[in-house]
């Protein structure tokens, strides 16, 4: 076995899967966000890939392989060079042609289908690959969860109409559900933002885990089972009592800069105030207004603005736009784009900034005193908010994204001129879907959900080996002969078997068996041989059992559900 296990937790490991994969010798870091998969991890990844292939093939997919190296011109034509920004690796070849190392393959696969679909009779199609992707993550972290080089299964569906896309989408959802179930993963499907991939509908598959980078808002199972990524989640915003519009009135508020301070000073709830937030979006300051009891969802705002870059404006940018931080409002603004959350309509007579230092204005109302260029939902949902689909409050969970499915529509086919003649001979854009699974992420998620204080507890379907044979005193010829015979017998029965033939103490061998976490551990020792038995222990069980030597293969098959 190449891998060397570690007794102590690596200092750089942030989460359980990262810590255990390093300790168990599954991965080796080459650079920030770049890992080598050592033999044990590679065996698991190959098993995961095989499960994915089987389910994708059953869903009607055809496997192909596309290049990681692509001409930048393709990305320029789709408009995604700018969208991907610094996340995409770009360079020039010796002839000074612009190239990219692909973070994904929508552009290339669209060109492939454009060259091969000549009629509506050539549709539908589903193409997929398992390939290495590259993204220049700003902050690689958490082992295999946030990396710069990773393996992904990306699939693409091509249909003649929206009804066909719906069928392809549902086929992929079923395949994904099967994949996660077969990998021993507890996952849920949630509504999600499409991000840089684009498209009208999007869902993520989340493995519930405290180490997850994503926050999921979930309704109770006994109500409507609504679930959405925090970036996408909608909720019912509490309405305020309806009041007649009162005249504007200046209020002296010296030294007050926050909504909390303002509400406390004036003896009103935060929901009676309007909050001003300033953003820098693609080179301009944008004024965002939202009710004081709510927060801005920056992903919703980014999508509303259709911006490539969004961040909070600096103090200098705010001042340069003529805004007064701490006392700003949309009243009387000119020359600055104003985006308002629809919560400004759910109340009246709000307390807002006066656009001058140390003053606010009471009784501001949308329509009478201020307007906005856009008014829409840009609020961030939180635990306790009312579900948008039923009266229940939503809870909050953490999750690891292990898959994402998108209804792309005609975004790429129109940009890259991928059309087909319909039955009426009219040229129509091909309707597309996109479906991705991070293979390494899936392995990490399995470990996050399947471990204990001793190490990994691999689900049998993705374990590097089925059986770990611990031979005690392997330098004893009788023990080594028996261990090898058992190894060969189990392999002949169809099991993947790892024989620990090291000259280490029993404690070291048992600890490593628990750390690496193969489903079944067998112990061969001189004492057991005298009784013609083998000690068998499931990694998921706390107690071992004794099995007659001639029944070992049958018992292992029974426990692993294998023949």
Coordinates of C-alpha atoms in Angstrom, one line a residue:
X1 CA 0.0 0.0 0.0
X2 CA 1.5 3.3 -1.1
X3 CA -0.4 5.4 1.4
X4 CA 1.1 6.3 4.8
X5 CA -1.4 7.1 7.5
X6 CA -1.0 9.9 10.0
X7 CA -1.7 9.7 13.7
X8 CA -2.4 13.4 14.2
X9 CA -4.7 15.8 12.4
X10 CA -3.0 17.9 9.8
X11 CA -2.9 21.6 10.8
X12 CA -4.2 22.7 7.4
X13 CA -7.3 20.5 7.5
X14 CA -10.5 22.6 8.0
X15 CA -13.3 20.0 7.8
X16 CA -13.8 16.3 8.6
X17 CA -13.4 14.9 5.1
X18 CA -10.2 17.0 4.4
X19 CA -8.7 15.8 7.7
X20 CA -9.6 12.2 7.3
X21 CA -8.5 12.0 3.6
X22 CA -5.1 13.4 4.5
X23 CA -4.8 11.2 7.6
X24 CA -5.8 8.1 5.7
X25 CA -3.5 8.8 2.8
X26 CA -6.2 9.2 0.2
X27 CA -5.0 12.6 -1.2
X28 CA -1.8 14.5 -1.4
X29 CA -1.7 18.3 -1.9
X30 CA 0.4 19.5 -4.8
X31 CA -0.6 23.2 -4.5
X32 CA -3.4 25.3 -3.1
X33 CA -6.6 23.7 -4.5
X34 CA -4.7 21.0 -6.5
X35 CA -4.5 17.4 -5.2
X36 CA -3.2 14.1 -6.3
X37 CA -5.6 11.2 -5.7
X38 CA -3.6 8.4 -4.2
X39 CA -4.5 4.7 -5.0
X40 CA -7.3 4.3 -2.3
X41 CA -9.0 7.5 -3.3
X42 CA -8.6 6.7 -7.0
X43 CA -10.3 3.3 -6.5
X44 CA -13.3 5.0 -4.8
X45 CA -13.5 7.7 -7.5
X46 CA -13.6 5.0 -10.2
X47 CA -16.4 3.3 -8.4
X48 CA -18.3 6.5 -8.2
X49 CA -17.7 7.2 -11.9
X50 CA -19.0 3.7 -12.8
X51 CA -22.2 4.3 -10.8
X52 CA -22.6 7.6 -12.7
X53 CA -22.0 6.0 -16.1
X54 CA -24.5 3.3 -15.4
X55 CA -27.2 5.7 -14.4
X56 CA -26.5 8.2 -17.2
X57 CA -26.6 5.4 -19.8
X58 CA -29.9 4.1 -18.4
X59 CA -31.2 7.6 -18.8
X60 CA -30.4 7.7 -22.5
X61 CA -27.0 9.4 -22.3
X62 CA -24.1 8.8 -24.7
X63 CA -20.6 9.3 -23.3
X64 CA -18.0 11.3 -25.2
X65 CA -14.8 13.2 -24.4
X66 CA -14.3 16.9 -25.1
X67 CA -11.0 18.8 -24.9
X68 CA -10.0 20.9 -21.8
X69 CA -8.1 23.3 -24.1
X70 CA -10.5 25.6 -26.0
X71 CA -10.2 28.7 -28.2
X72 CA -11.3 31.8 -26.3
X73 CA -13.3 32.9 -29.3
X74 CA -16.0 30.4 -28.4
X75 CA -16.4 32.0 -25.0
X76 CA -16.4 35.4 -26.5
X77 CA -19.2 34.5 -28.8
X78 CA -21.3 33.1 -25.9
X79 CA -20.5 36.2 -23.8
X80 CA -19.0 34.1 -21.0
X81 CA -15.4 35.3 -21.1
X82 CA -16.3 38.4 -19.2
X83 CA -18.8 36.5 -17.0
X84 CA -16.3 33.9 -15.8
X85 CA -13.7 36.7 -15.3
X86 CA -10.7 35.8 -13.2
X87 CA -12.0 32.3 -12.5
X88 CA -11.0 31.1 -16.0
X89 CA -7.4 30.2 -16.8
X90 CA -6.4 32.0 -20.0
X91 CA -3.2 32.1 -22.0
X92 CA -1.8 32.5 -25.5
X93 CA -0.1 29.8 -27.6
X94 CA 3.1 30.4 -29.6
X95 CA 1.1 32.0 -32.4
X96 CA -0.5 34.4 -29.9
X97 CA -3.9 32.8 -30.3
X98 CA -6.1 33.3 -27.2
X99 CA -6.9 30.0 -25.4
X100 CA -8.7 28.9 -22.2
X101 CA -8.5 25.9 -20.0
X102 CA -12.2 24.9 -19.8
X103 CA -14.1 25.4 -16.5
X104 CA -17.1 23.8 -18.3
X105 CA -18.1 22.7 -21.8
X106 CA -21.4 24.3 -22.9
X107 CA -19.8 26.1 -25.8
X108 CA -17.9 23.1 -27.2
X109 CA -20.8 20.7 -26.9
X110 CA -23.1 23.2 -28.6
X111 CA -20.7 23.3 -31.6
X112 CA -20.7 19.5 -31.7
X113 CA -24.4 19.2 -31.8
X114 CA -24.6 22.1 -34.3
X115 CA -22.5 20.0 -36.7
X116 CA -24.5 16.8 -36.2
X117 CA -28.1 17.8 -35.9
X118 CA -29.7 18.4 -39.3
X119 CA -33.3 17.8 -38.6
X120 CA -35.9 17.6 -35.8
X121 CA -35.6 13.8 -36.4
X122 CA -32.0 14.0 -34.9
X123 CA -33.5 15.1 -31.5
X124 CA -33.6 14.6 -28.6
X125 CA -30.0 13.8 -27.6
X126 CA -28.2 13.6 -24.3
X127 CA -24.4 13.7 -24.3
X128 CA -22.1 13.4 -21.3
X129 CA -18.5 13.1 -20.2
X130 CA -16.4 12.7 -17.1
X131 CA -13.6 15.2 -17.5
X132 CA -11.2 17.4 -15.6
X133 CA -12.2 21.0 -15.1
X134 CA -10.1 24.0 -14.1
X135 CA -11.3 27.1 -12.2
X136 CA -9.0 29.7 -10.6
X137 CA -10.8 29.8 -7.3
X138 CA -9.9 32.9 -5.3
X139 CA -9.8 31.0 -2.0
X140 CA -9.4 27.2 -2.4
X141 CA -10.3 25.5 0.9
X142 CA -11.9 22.5 2.6
X143 CA -10.0 19.8 0.8
X144 CA -11.9 18.6 -2.3
X145 CA -14.9 20.9 -1.7
X146 CA -13.2 24.1 -3.1
X147 CA -10.4 23.3 -5.6
X148 CA -8.9 24.6 -8.8
X149 CA -8.7 21.3 -10.6
X150 CA -11.5 18.8 -10.3
X151 CA -13.2 16.0 -12.1
X152 CA -16.8 16.5 -13.1
X153 CA -19.5 14.6 -14.9
X154 CA -21.2 17.2 -17.2
X155 CA -24.2 16.2 -19.3
X156 CA -26.1 18.2 -21.9
X157 CA -29.6 17.6 -23.3
X158 CA -30.8 18.8 -26.7
X159 CA -34.5 19.0 -27.5
X160 CA -36.8 20.4 -30.2
X161 CA -39.3 22.0 -27.7
X162 CA -39.9 22.9 -24.1
X163 CA -41.9 19.7 -23.5
X164 CA -38.9 17.7 -24.6
X165 CA -36.6 19.7 -22.3
X166 CA -39.0 18.9 -19.4
X167 CA -38.7 15.2 -20.1
X168 CA -34.9 15.3 -20.4
X169 CA -34.7 17.4 -17.2
X170 CA -36.8 14.9 -15.2
X171 CA -34.8 12.0 -16.6
X172 CA -31.6 13.6 -15.3
X173 CA -33.2 14.3 -11.9
X174 CA -34.2 10.7 -11.6
X175 CA -30.7 9.6 -12.6
X176 CA -29.1 11.9 -10.0
X177 CA -31.4 10.7 -7.3
X178 CA -30.4 7.1 -8.1
X179 CA -26.7 8.0 -8.2
X180 CA -26.7 9.6 -4.7
X181 CA -28.8 6.7 -3.3
X182 CA -26.4 4.1 -4.7
X183 CA -23.4 6.1 -3.3
X184 CA -24.9 6.0 0.2
X185 CA -25.5 9.7 0.3
X186 CA -28.4 11.5 2.0
X187 CA -29.2 14.3 -0.4
X188 CA -32.1 16.6 -1.2
X189 CA -33.0 18.7 -4.3
X190 CA -33.3 22.4 -3.7
X191 CA -34.2 25.4 -5.9
X192 CA -31.0 27.2 -6.9
X193 CA -29.5 30.1 -8.7
X194 CA -28.1 29.4 -12.2
X195 CA -24.9 31.5 -11.7
X196 CA -22.5 31.8 -14.6
X197 CA -24.0 28.8 -16.5
X198 CA -27.3 30.7 -16.9
X199 CA -30.7 29.4 -17.7
X200 CA -34.2 29.8 -16.5
X201 CA -34.7 26.9 -14.1
X202 CA -32.1 25.4 -11.8
X203 CA -31.9 22.9 -9.0
X204 CA -29.0 21.8 -6.8
X205 CA -28.6 18.4 -5.1
X206 CA -27.3 19.0 -1.6
X207 CA -25.7 16.5 0.8
X208 CA -26.7 17.7 4.2
X209 CA -23.6 18.3 6.3
X210 CA -22.4 20.8 8.8
X211 CA -19.3 21.4 6.8
X212 CA -21.3 22.5 3.8
X213 CA -20.6 25.9 2.2
X214 CA -24.3 26.4 1.3
X215 CA -27.1 27.4 3.5
X216 CA -30.4 25.7 2.7
X217 CA -33.8 27.1 3.7
X218 CA -36.2 24.2 4.2
X219 CA -39.9 24.0 5.1
X220 CA -41.1 21.2 7.4
X221 CA -41.7 17.8 5.7
X222 CA -45.2 17.6 7.1
X223 CA -46.1 20.9 5.4
X224 CA -44.9 21.5 1.8
X225 CA -41.3 20.3 1.8
X226 CA -40.1 23.5 0.1
X227 CA -36.3 23.7 -0.1
X228 CA -34.0 26.3 -1.7
X229 CA -30.5 27.5 -1.6
X230 CA -30.2 30.7 0.4
X231 CA -29.2 32.4 -2.8
X232 CA -32.6 31.6 -4.4
X233 CA -35.0 31.2 -1.4
X234 CA -38.1 33.3 -1.4
X235 CA -40.3 33.9 1.7
X236 CA -43.4 35.8 2.8
X237 CA -42.4 39.2 4.0
X238 CA -44.5 40.4 7.0
X239 CA -46.8 43.2 6.0
X240 CA -47.1 46.3 8.2
X241 CA -50.3 48.0 9.3
X242 CA -51.9 50.2 6.6
X243 CA -51.8 53.8 7.5
X244 CA -52.8 57.0 5.7
X245 CA -49.8 58.9 4.3
X246 CA -48.6 61.5 6.7
X247 CA -46.5 64.6 5.7
X248 CA -42.7 64.4 5.6
X249 CA -41.1 65.5 8.8
X250 CA -37.4 66.1 9.5
X251 CA -35.9 64.3 12.5
X252 CA -32.5 65.3 14.1
X253 CA -30.5 62.1 14.6
X254 CA -27.0 63.1 15.6
X255 CA -24.3 60.4 15.5
X256 CA -26.8 57.7 14.4
X257 CA -25.5 55.5 11.5
X258 CA -27.2 52.1 11.7
X259 CA -30.8 50.9 11.4
X260 CA -30.5 49.3 14.9
X261 CA -29.4 52.6 16.4
X262 CA -32.1 54.5 14.5
X263 CA -35.0 52.2 15.5
X264 CA -33.9 52.2 19.2
X265 CA -33.5 56.0 19.2
X266 CA -37.0 56.6 17.7
X267 CA -38.7 53.8 19.6
X268 CA -40.0 52.0 16.4
X269 CA -39.5 48.6 15.0
X270 CA -36.8 48.2 12.2
X271 CA -39.7 47.3 9.9
X272 CA -40.7 51.0 10.0
X273 CA -37.4 52.1 8.5
X274 CA -35.8 51.8 5.1
X275 CA -32.2 50.8 4.8
X276 CA -29.9 52.2 2.2
X277 CA -27.0 50.0 0.9
X278 CA -24.5 51.1 -1.7
X279 CA -23.0 48.7 -4.3
X280 CA -20.4 49.0 -7.0
X281 CA -21.7 47.2 -10.1
X282 CA -19.7 47.1 -13.3
X283 CA -18.2 50.5 -12.7
X284 CA -21.0 52.5 -11.2
X285 CA -22.5 53.1 -7.8
X286 CA -26.0 51.6 -7.4
X287 CA -28.3 52.7 -4.6
X288 CA -30.3 49.8 -3.0
X289 CA -33.2 50.4 -0.7
X290 CA -34.8 47.7 1.4
X291 CA -37.0 47.6 4.5
X292 CA -34.9 47.9 7.7
X293 CA -35.8 44.5 9.1
X294 CA -34.5 42.7 6.0
X295 CA -31.1 42.1 4.4
X296 CA -30.0 42.3 0.8
X297 CA -29.5 39.0 -1.1
X298 CA -26.5 39.9 -3.3
X299 CA -27.1 37.0 -5.7
X300 CA -30.6 38.2 -6.4
X301 CA -29.3 41.7 -6.8
X302 CA -26.6 40.6 -9.1
X303 CA -29.1 38.8 -11.3
X304 CA -31.4 41.8 -11.2
X305 CA -28.6 44.1 -12.4
X306 CA -27.3 41.5 -14.9
X307 CA -23.9 42.6 -13.7
X308 CA -20.6 40.7 -14.0
X309 CA -19.1 42.3 -10.9
X310 CA -20.9 43.3 -7.7
X311 CA -19.4 44.4 -4.4
X312 CA -20.1 46.9 -1.6
X313 CA -19.0 50.4 -2.6
X314 CA -16.1 51.9 -0.8
X315 CA -16.4 55.0 1.3
X316 CA -14.6 57.0 -1.4
X317 CA -17.0 55.7 -4.1
X318 CA -20.0 56.5 -1.9
X319 CA -18.7 60.0 -1.3
X320 CA -17.9 60.5 -5.0
X321 CA -21.5 59.7 -5.9
X322 CA -22.7 62.5 -3.5
X323 CA -24.3 60.1 -1.0
X324 CA -24.3 60.6 2.7
X325 CA -23.4 57.3 4.4
X326 CA -25.7 56.7 7.5
X327 CA -28.3 59.3 6.4
X328 CA -29.0 58.4 2.8
X329 CA -32.4 57.7 1.1
X330 CA -33.8 57.5 -2.4
X331 CA -35.7 60.8 -1.9
X332 CA -34.6 63.3 -4.5
X333 CA -31.8 61.2 -5.9
X334 CA -30.8 62.1 -9.5
X335 CA -28.3 60.3 -11.7
X336 CA -28.0 57.2 -9.6
X337 CA -29.7 53.9 -10.4
X338 CA -32.1 52.9 -7.6
X339 CA -33.0 49.2 -7.0
X340 CA -35.8 48.7 -4.4
X341 CA -36.9 45.5 -2.7
X342 CA -40.6 45.0 -2.9
X343 CA -40.8 45.2 0.9
X344 CA -41.0 49.0 0.4
X345 CA -44.6 48.4 -0.7
X346 CA -45.4 46.4 2.4
X347 CA -45.8 49.4 4.8
X348 CA -46.1 53.1 4.9
X349 CA -44.7 56.2 6.6
X350 CA -41.2 54.9 6.8
X351 CA -38.3 56.6 8.5
X352 CA -35.5 57.2 6.0
X353 CA -32.3 59.2 5.6
X354 CA -32.6 62.8 4.7
X355 CA -29.5 62.9 2.5
X356 CA -27.8 65.3 4.9
X357 CA -25.6 64.6 7.9
X358 CA -27.3 63.8 11.2
X359 CA -30.9 64.0 9.9
X360 CA -33.6 61.5 8.8
X361 CA -37.0 62.0 7.4
X362 CA -40.2 60.5 8.9
X363 CA -43.3 59.4 6.8
X364 CA -41.6 58.5 3.5
X365 CA -43.8 56.5 1.1
X366 CA -43.0 54.8 -2.2
X367 CA -44.7 56.5 -5.2
X368 CA -45.3 59.8 -3.4
X369 CA -41.8 60.6 -2.1
X370 CA -39.5 58.4 -4.1
X371 CA -39.5 55.8 -6.8
X372 CA -37.0 53.2 -8.1
X373 CA -35.7 52.1 -11.5
X374 CA -36.4 48.5 -10.5
X375 CA -38.6 47.1 -7.8
X376 CA -38.3 43.4 -7.2
X377 CA -37.5 40.7 -4.6
X378 CA -33.8 41.2 -3.5
X379 CA -34.3 40.1 0.1
X380 CA -32.3 37.4 1.9
X381 CA -34.4 34.6 3.5
X382 CA -33.5 33.4 7.0
X383 CA -34.5 30.7 9.4
X384 CA -37.9 31.5 10.9
X385 CA -39.2 33.4 7.8
X386 CA -42.5 32.1 6.6
X387 CA -42.4 29.7 3.7
X388 CA -43.6 31.1 0.4
X389 CA -45.7 28.0 -0.3
X390 CA -47.4 27.4 3.0
X391 CA -47.8 29.1 6.5
X392 CA -45.0 27.2 8.2
X393 CA -41.7 28.9 9.3
X394 CA -38.6 27.7 7.4
X395 CA -35.6 26.1 9.1
X396 CA -32.0 26.3 8.1
X397 CA -29.5 23.6 7.3
X398 CA -26.0 23.4 5.8
X399 CA -25.3 21.4 2.7
X400 CA -22.5 20.4 0.2
X401 CA -23.5 20.9 -3.4
X402 CA -22.9 17.5 -5.1
X403 CA -24.9 18.2 -8.3
X404 CA -26.5 21.0 -10.3
X405 CA -29.1 20.8 -13.1
X406 CA -30.1 23.7 -15.4
X407 CA -32.7 24.4 -18.0
X408 CA -30.5 26.4 -20.4
X409 CA -33.2 27.0 -23.0
X410 CA -31.7 28.6 -26.1
X411 CA -29.0 30.8 -24.5
X412 CA -26.1 28.9 -26.1
X413 CA -27.8 27.6 -29.3
X414 CA -28.8 31.2 -30.3
X415 CA -25.3 32.6 -29.4
X416 CA -23.5 29.9 -31.4
X417 CA -26.1 29.6 -34.1
X418 CA -27.1 26.0 -33.4
X419 CA -30.5 25.7 -35.2
X420 CA -32.4 22.8 -36.8
X421 CA -35.2 22.7 -39.4
X422 CA -38.5 21.9 -37.7
X423 CA -41.3 20.0 -39.3
X424 CA -42.5 23.2 -41.0
X425 CA -38.9 23.7 -42.3
X426 CA -38.5 26.8 -40.1
X427 CA -35.1 27.1 -38.5
X428 CA -35.4 26.8 -34.7
X429 CA -32.8 27.1 -32.0
X430 CA -32.1 23.8 -30.2
X431 CA -33.3 23.8 -26.6
X432 CA -30.7 22.8 -24.1
X433 CA -30.2 21.5 -20.6
X434 CA -27.0 21.1 -18.6
X435 CA -26.4 18.7 -15.7
X436 CA -23.2 18.5 -13.6
X437 CA -21.9 16.3 -10.7
X438 CA -18.6 17.0 -9.0
X439 CA -17.0 13.5 -8.6
X440 CA -14.4 14.5 -6.0
X441 CA -17.0 16.6 -4.1
X442 CA -19.2 13.5 -4.0
X443 CA -16.5 11.5 -2.4
X444 CA -15.8 14.2 0.2
X445 CA -19.6 14.4 0.9
X446 CA -19.7 10.7 1.5
X447 CA -17.0 11.0 4.1
X448 CA -18.6 14.0 5.7
X449 CA -21.8 11.9 6.2
X450 CA -20.1 8.6 7.0
X451 CA -17.4 8.8 9.7
X452 CA -17.0 8.4 13.4
X453 CA -14.3 9.4 16.0
X454 CA -12.0 6.6 14.7
X455 CA -12.1 7.5 11.0
X456 CA -14.0 7.0 7.7
X457 CA -17.0 4.6 7.5
X458 CA -17.2 4.0 3.8
X459 CA -20.5 3.0 2.2
X460 CA -19.8 -0.3 0.6
X461 CA -20.7 0.9 -2.9
X462 CA -17.9 3.5 -3.0
X463 CA -15.3 1.9 -0.7
X464 CA -11.8 1.4 -2.2
X465 CA -12.0 -2.3 -1.2
X466 CA -14.7 -4.4 0.3
X467 CA -12.6 -6.3 2.8
X468 CA -9.5 -5.4 4.9
X469 CA -7.6 -8.5 6.1
X470 CA -5.6 -7.9 9.2
X471 CA -2.9 -10.5 9.6
X472 CA -1.4 -10.5 13.0
X473 CA 2.3 -11.5 13.2
X474 CA 2.6 -11.7 9.4
X475 CA 6.1 -12.9 9.7
X476 CA 4.7 -16.2 11.0
X477 CA 4.7 -18.4 7.9
X478 CA 1.4 -20.2 8.9
X479 CA -0.3 -16.9 9.5
X480 CA 0.9 -15.4 6.2
X481 CA -0.1 -18.6 4.3
X482 CA -3.6 -18.5 5.7
X483 CA -4.0 -14.8 5.1
X484 CA -3.0 -15.2 1.5
X485 CA -5.3 -18.1 1.0
X486 CA -8.2 -16.1 2.5
X487 CA -7.3 -13.2 0.3
X488 CA -7.3 -15.3 -2.9
X489 CA -10.6 -17.1 -1.9
X490 CA -12.4 -13.8 -1.4
X491 CA -11.1 -12.3 -4.6
X492 CA -12.2 -15.4 -6.5
X493 CA -15.7 -14.8 -5.0
X494 CA -15.8 -11.3 -6.5
X495 CA -14.7 -9.1 -3.6
X496 CA -12.0 -6.4 -3.7
X497 CA -9.6 -7.3 -0.9
X498 CA -6.8 -5.4 0.8
X499 CA -4.3 -7.6 2.8
X500 CA -2.4 -5.7 5.6
X501 CA 0.8 -7.7 5.5
X502 CA 2.9 -5.1 7.3
X503 CA 5.1 -6.1 10.2
X504 CA 3.3 -3.6 12.6
X505 CA 1.7 -4.1 16.0
X506 CA -1.9 -5.2 16.2
X507 CA -2.9 -1.8 17.6
X508 CA -1.4 0.0 14.6
X509 CA -3.2 -2.3 12.2
X510 CA -6.5 -2.0 13.9
X511 CA -6.3 1.8 14.1
X512 CA -5.4 2.0 10.4
X513 CA -8.3 -0.3 9.5
X514 CA -10.7 1.9 11.4
X515 CA -9.2 5.1 10.0
X516 CA -9.4 4.0 6.3
X517 CA -12.8 2.5 7.0
X518 CA -13.4 -0.4 4.6
X519 CA -16.8 -2.1 5.1
X520 CA -15.5 -5.4 6.5
X521 CA -12.4 -6.2 8.6
X522 CA -11.2 -9.8 9.0
X523 CA -8.6 -10.8 11.5
X524 CA -6.3 -13.8 10.8
X525 CA -4.2 -14.9 13.8
X526 CA -2.6 -18.1 15.1
X527 CA -5.2 -18.2 17.9
X528 CA -8.1 -18.0 15.5
X529 CA -6.5 -20.5 13.2
X530 CA -6.3 -23.1 16.1
X531 CA -10.1 -22.8 16.4
X532 CA -10.6 -22.7 12.6
X533 CA -12.4 -19.4 12.7
X534 CA -11.9 -15.8 11.5
X535 CA -12.9 -12.7 13.4
X536 CA -15.2 -10.5 11.3
X537 CA -16.2 -6.9 12.1
X538 CA -18.3 -4.5 10.1
X539 CA -16.8 -1.0 10.2
X540 CA -20.3 0.3 11.0
X541 CA -20.7 -2.0 13.9
X542 CA -19.1 -1.8 17.4
X543 CA -18.8 -5.5 18.0
X544 CA -16.9 -8.2 16.1
X545 CA -18.2 -11.7 15.5
X546 CA -16.6 -15.1 15.0
X547 CA -17.2 -16.9 11.7
X548 CA -16.2 -20.5 10.8
X549 CA -13.4 -20.5 8.3
X550 CA -15.3 -22.2 5.6
X551 CA -18.2 -19.7 6.0
X552 CA -16.3 -16.5 5.7
X553 CA -17.0 -15.8 2.0
X554 CA -20.7 -16.5 2.4
X555 CA -20.9 -14.3 5.5
X556 CA -19.1 -11.4 3.8
X557 CA -21.5 -11.8 0.8
X558 CA -24.5 -11.7 3.1
X559 CA -23.3 -8.6 4.9
X560 CA -22.4 -6.7 1.8
X561 CA -25.5 -7.8 -0.1
X562 CA -23.3 -9.5 -2.7
X563 CA -23.3 -12.9 -4.3

